[in-house]
């Protein structure tokens, strides 16, 4: 057995990966908020696609998630 067993050298620290996973989860939540509002009948128009949730809230949540992921990449590891 070696006493000099090397630990794998990761690119980021543990905190960076946690923040990155949080950012990816926020992006996924934003895309879930964006979904829906369609109609099963192509002859019927559904105004739900223009709701506040799909037009304002969901894109803001997605952009917030991208901001969190960029922060996790730029954050200095300890």
mmCIF file with all atom_site columns, N, CA and C in Angstrom, residues 25-38 48-64:
data_model
loop_
_atom_site.group_PDB
_atom_site.id
_atom_site.type_symbol
_atom_site.label_atom_id
_atom_site.label_alt_id
_atom_site.label_comp_id
_atom_site.label_asym_id
_atom_site.label_entity_id
_atom_site.label_seq_id
_atom_site.pdbx_PDB_ins_code
_atom_site.Cartn_x
_atom_site.Cartn_y
_atom_site.Cartn_z
_atom_site.occupancy
_atom_site.B_iso_or_equiv
_atom_site.pdbx_formal_charge
_atom_site.auth_seq_id
_atom_site.auth_comp_id
_atom_site.auth_asym_id
_atom_site.auth_atom_id
_atom_site.pdbx_PDB_model_num
ATOM 1  N N  . UNK A 1 25 ? -30.941 23.438 -10.873 1.00 0.00 ? 25 UNK A N  1
ATOM 2  C CA . UNK A 1 25 ? -32.296 23.180 -10.382 1.00 0.00 ? 25 UNK A CA 1
ATOM 3  C C  . UNK A 1 25 ? -33.201 24.392 -10.621 1.00 0.00 ? 25 UNK A C  1
ATOM 4  N N  . UNK A 1 26 ? -32.674 25.606 -10.409 1.00 0.00 ? 26 UNK A N  1
ATOM 5  C CA . UNK A 1 26 ? -33.458 26.826 -10.642 1.00 0.00 ? 26 UNK A CA 1
ATOM 6  C C  . UNK A 1 26 ? -33.803 26.953 -12.124 1.00 0.00 ? 26 UNK A C  1
ATOM 7  N N  . UNK A 1 27 ? -32.866 26.630 -13.009 1.00 0.00 ? 27 UNK A N  1
ATOM 8  C CA . UNK A 1 27 ? -33.137 26.659 -14.450 1.00 0.00 ? 27 UNK A CA 1
ATOM 9  C C  . UNK A 1 27 ? -34.243 25.659 -14.789 1.00 0.00 ? 27 UNK A C  1
ATOM 10 N N  . UNK A 1 28 ? -34.177 24.462 -14.225 1.00 0.00 ? 28 UNK A N  1
ATOM 11 C CA . UNK A 1 28 ? -35.193 23.446 -14.489 1.00 0.00 ? 28 UNK A CA 1
ATOM 12 C C  . UNK A 1 28 ? -36.569 23.905 -13.999 1.00 0.00 ? 28 UNK A C  1
ATOM 13 N N  . UNK A 1 29 ? -36.615 24.549 -12.840 1.00 0.00 ? 29 UNK A N  1
ATOM 14 C CA . UNK A 1 29 ? -37.879 25.078 -12.324 1.00 0.00 ? 29 UNK A CA 1
ATOM 15 C C  . UNK A 1 29 ? -38.436 26.128 -13.272 1.00 0.00 ? 29 UNK A C  1
ATOM 16 N N  . UNK A 1 30 ? -37.567 26.977 -13.814 1.00 0.00 ? 30 UNK A N  1
ATOM 17 C CA . UNK A 1 30 ? -38.006 27.995 -14.772 1.00 0.00 ? 30 UNK A CA 1
ATOM 18 C C  . UNK A 1 30 ? -38.611 27.381 -16.019 1.00 0.00 ? 30 UNK A C  1
ATOM 19 N N  . UNK A 1 31 ? -38.015 26.316 -16.526 1.00 0.00 ? 31 UNK A N  1
ATOM 20 C CA . UNK A 1 31 ? -38.570 25.667 -17.712 1.00 0.00 ? 31 UNK A CA 1
ATOM 21 C C  . UNK A 1 31 ? -39.883 24.950 -17.402 1.00 0.00 ? 31 UNK A C  1
ATOM 22 N N  . UNK A 1 32 ? -40.017 24.415 -16.194 1.00 0.00 ? 32 UNK A N  1
ATOM 23 C CA . UNK A 1 32 ? -41.291 23.802 -15.808 1.00 0.00 ? 32 UNK A CA 1
ATOM 24 C C  . UNK A 1 32 ? -42.374 24.866 -15.717 1.00 0.00 ? 32 UNK A C  1
ATOM 25 N N  . UNK A 1 33 ? -42.028 26.047 -15.186 1.00 0.00 ? 33 UNK A N  1
ATOM 26 C CA . UNK A 1 33 ? -42.998 27.145 -15.120 1.00 0.00 ? 33 UNK A CA 1
ATOM 27 C C  . UNK A 1 33 ? -43.420 27.609 -16.515 1.00 0.00 ? 33 UNK A C  1
ATOM 28 N N  . UNK A 1 34 ? -42.539 27.475 -17.483 1.00 0.00 ? 34 UNK A N  1
ATOM 29 C CA . UNK A 1 34 ? -42.822 27.906 -18.854 1.00 0.00 ? 34 UNK A CA 1
ATOM 30 C C  . UNK A 1 34 ? -43.744 26.939 -19.584 1.00 0.00 ? 34 UNK A C  1
ATOM 31 N N  . UNK A 1 35 ? -43.814 25.705 -19.141 1.00 0.00 ? 35 UNK A N  1
ATOM 32 C CA . UNK A 1 35 ? -44.550 24.684 -19.885 1.00 0.00 ? 35 UNK A CA 1
ATOM 33 C C  . UNK A 1 35 ? -46.056 24.835 -19.710 1.00 0.00 ? 35 UNK A C  1
ATOM 34 N N  . UNK A 1 36 ? -46.787 24.186 -20.589 1.00 0.00 ? 36 UNK A N  1
ATOM 35 C CA . UNK A 1 36 ? -48.245 24.161 -20.510 1.00 0.00 ? 36 UNK A CA 1
ATOM 36 C C  . UNK A 1 36 ? -48.883 25.275 -21.296 1.00 0.00 ? 36 UNK A C  1
ATOM 37 N N  . UNK A 1 37 ? -50.185 25.403 -21.128 1.00 0.00 ? 37 UNK A N  1
ATOM 38 C CA . UNK A 1 37 ? -50.927 26.470 -21.787 1.00 0.00 ? 37 UNK A CA 1
ATOM 39 C C  . UNK A 1 37 ? -51.382 26.138 -23.184 1.00 0.00 ? 37 UNK A C  1
ATOM 40 N N  . UNK A 1 38 ? -51.128 24.927 -23.618 1.00 0.00 ? 38 UNK A N  1
ATOM 41 C CA . UNK A 1 38 ? -51.538 24.533 -24.959 1.00 0.00 ? 38 UNK A CA 1
ATOM 42 C C  . UNK A 1 38 ? -52.980 24.066 -24.978 1.00 0.00 ? 38 UNK A C  1
ATOM 43 N N  . UNK A 1 48 ? -54.027 31.216 -22.163 1.00 0.00 ? 48 UNK A N  1
ATOM 44 C CA . UNK A 1 48 ? -53.159 30.895 -21.027 1.00 0.00 ? 48 UNK A CA 1
ATOM 45 C C  . UNK A 1 48 ? -51.679 30.964 -21.397 1.00 0.00 ? 48 UNK A C  1
ATOM 46 N N  . UNK A 1 49 ? -51.349 30.920 -22.685 1.00 0.00 ? 49 UNK A N  1
ATOM 47 C CA . UNK A 1 49 ? -49.935 31.005 -23.061 1.00 0.00 ? 49 UNK A CA 1
ATOM 48 C C  . UNK A 1 49 ? -49.371 32.393 -22.814 1.00 0.00 ? 49 UNK A C  1
ATOM 49 N N  . UNK A 1 50 ? -50.239 33.379 -22.647 1.00 0.00 ? 50 UNK A N  1
ATOM 50 C CA . UNK A 1 50 ? -49.797 34.746 -22.395 1.00 0.00 ? 50 UNK A CA 1
ATOM 51 C C  . UNK A 1 50 ? -49.917 35.142 -20.927 1.00 0.00 ? 50 UNK A C  1
ATOM 52 N N  . UNK A 1 51 ? -49.946 34.182 -20.037 1.00 0.00 ? 51 UNK A N  1
ATOM 53 C CA . UNK A 1 51 ? -50.081 34.487 -18.613 1.00 0.00 ? 51 UNK A CA 1
ATOM 54 C C  . UNK A 1 51 ? -48.782 35.086 -18.065 1.00 0.00 ? 51 UNK A C  1
ATOM 55 N N  . UNK A 1 52 ? -48.898 35.741 -16.921 1.00 0.00 ? 52 UNK A N  1
ATOM 56 C CA . UNK A 1 52 ? -47.739 36.347 -16.256 1.00 0.00 ? 52 UNK A CA 1
ATOM 57 C C  . UNK A 1 52 ? -46.665 35.308 -15.974 1.00 0.00 ? 52 UNK A C  1
ATOM 58 N N  . UNK A 1 53 ? -47.092 34.115 -15.580 1.00 0.00 ? 53 UNK A N  1
ATOM 59 C CA . UNK A 1 53 ? -46.148 33.054 -15.222 1.00 0.00 ? 53 UNK A CA 1
ATOM 60 C C  . UNK A 1 53 ? -45.261 32.676 -16.401 1.00 0.00 ? 53 UNK A C  1
ATOM 61 N N  . UNK A 1 54 ? -45.835 32.580 -17.596 1.00 0.00 ? 54 UNK A N  1
ATOM 62 C CA . UNK A 1 54 ? -45.067 32.128 -18.761 1.00 0.00 ? 54 UNK A CA 1
ATOM 63 C C  . UNK A 1 54 ? -44.295 33.249 -19.438 1.00 0.00 ? 54 UNK A C  1
ATOM 64 N N  . UNK A 1 55 ? -44.803 34.471 -19.365 1.00 0.00 ? 55 UNK A N  1
ATOM 65 C CA . UNK A 1 55 ? -44.170 35.586 -20.078 1.00 0.00 ? 55 UNK A CA 1
ATOM 66 C C  . UNK A 1 55 ? -43.123 36.302 -19.224 1.00 0.00 ? 55 UNK A C  1
ATOM 67 N N  . UNK A 1 56 ? -43.374 36.476 -17.942 1.00 0.00 ? 56 UNK A N  1
ATOM 68 C CA . UNK A 1 56 ? -42.463 37.247 -17.082 1.00 0.00 ? 56 UNK A CA 1
ATOM 69 C C  . UNK A 1 56 ? -41.714 36.399 -16.061 1.00 0.00 ? 56 UNK A C  1
ATOM 70 N N  . UNK A 1 57 ? -42.439 35.598 -15.323 1.00 0.00 ? 57 UNK A N  1
ATOM 71 C CA . UNK A 1 57 ? -41.848 34.881 -14.194 1.00 0.00 ? 57 UNK A CA 1
ATOM 72 C C  . UNK A 1 57 ? -40.866 33.799 -14.641 1.00 0.00 ? 57 UNK A C  1
ATOM 73 N N  . UNK A 1 58 ? -41.275 32.934 -15.549 1.00 0.00 ? 58 UNK A N  1
ATOM 74 C CA . UNK A 1 58 ? -40.423 31.807 -15.966 1.00 0.00 ? 58 UNK A CA 1
ATOM 75 C C  . UNK A 1 58 ? -39.112 32.264 -16.603 1.00 0.00 ? 58 UNK A C  1
ATOM 76 N N  . UNK A 1 59 ? -39.117 33.212 -17.552 1.00 0.00 ? 59 UNK A N  1
ATOM 77 C CA . UNK A 1 59 ? -37.826 33.653 -18.102 1.00 0.00 ? 59 UNK A CA 1
ATOM 78 C C  . UNK A 1 59 ? -36.926 34.321 -17.051 1.00 0.00 ? 59 UNK A C  1
ATOM 79 N N  . UNK A 1 60 ? -37.534 35.024 -16.101 1.00 0.00 ? 60 UNK A N  1
ATOM 80 C CA . UNK A 1 60 ? -36.746 35.640 -15.033 1.00 0.00 ? 60 UNK A CA 1
ATOM 81 C C  . UNK A 1 60 ? -36.097 34.570 -14.159 1.00 0.00 ? 60 UNK A C  1
ATOM 82 N N  . UNK A 1 61 ? -36.831 33.508 -13.853 1.00 0.00 ? 61 UNK A N  1
ATOM 83 C CA . UNK A 1 61 ? -36.286 32.420 -13.047 1.00 0.00 ? 61 UNK A CA 1
ATOM 84 C C  . UNK A 1 61 ? -35.152 31.722 -13.793 1.00 0.00 ? 61 UNK A C  1
ATOM 85 N N  . UNK A 1 62 ? -35.324 31.512 -15.105 1.00 0.00 ? 62 UNK A N  1
ATOM 86 C CA . UNK A 1 62 ? -34.267 30.876 -15.902 1.00 0.00 ? 62 UNK A CA 1
ATOM 87 C C  . UNK A 1 62 ? -33.013 31.749 -15.923 1.00 0.00 ? 62 UNK A C  1
ATOM 88 N N  . UNK A 1 63 ? -33.180 33.048 -16.140 1.00 0.00 ? 63 UNK A N  1
ATOM 89 C CA . UNK A 1 63 ? -32.015 33.945 -16.140 1.00 0.00 ? 63 UNK A CA 1
ATOM 90 C C  . UNK A 1 63 ? -31.345 33.987 -14.775 1.00 0.00 ? 63 UNK A C  1
ATOM 91 N N  . UNK A 1 64 ? -32.131 33.943 -13.704 1.00 0.00 ? 64 UNK A N  1
ATOM 92 C CA . UNK A 1 64 ? -31.571 33.886 -12.355 1.00 0.00 ? 64 UNK A CA 1
ATOM 93 C C  . UNK A 1 64 ? -30.748 32.609 -12.173 1.00 0.00 ? 64 UNK A C  1
#
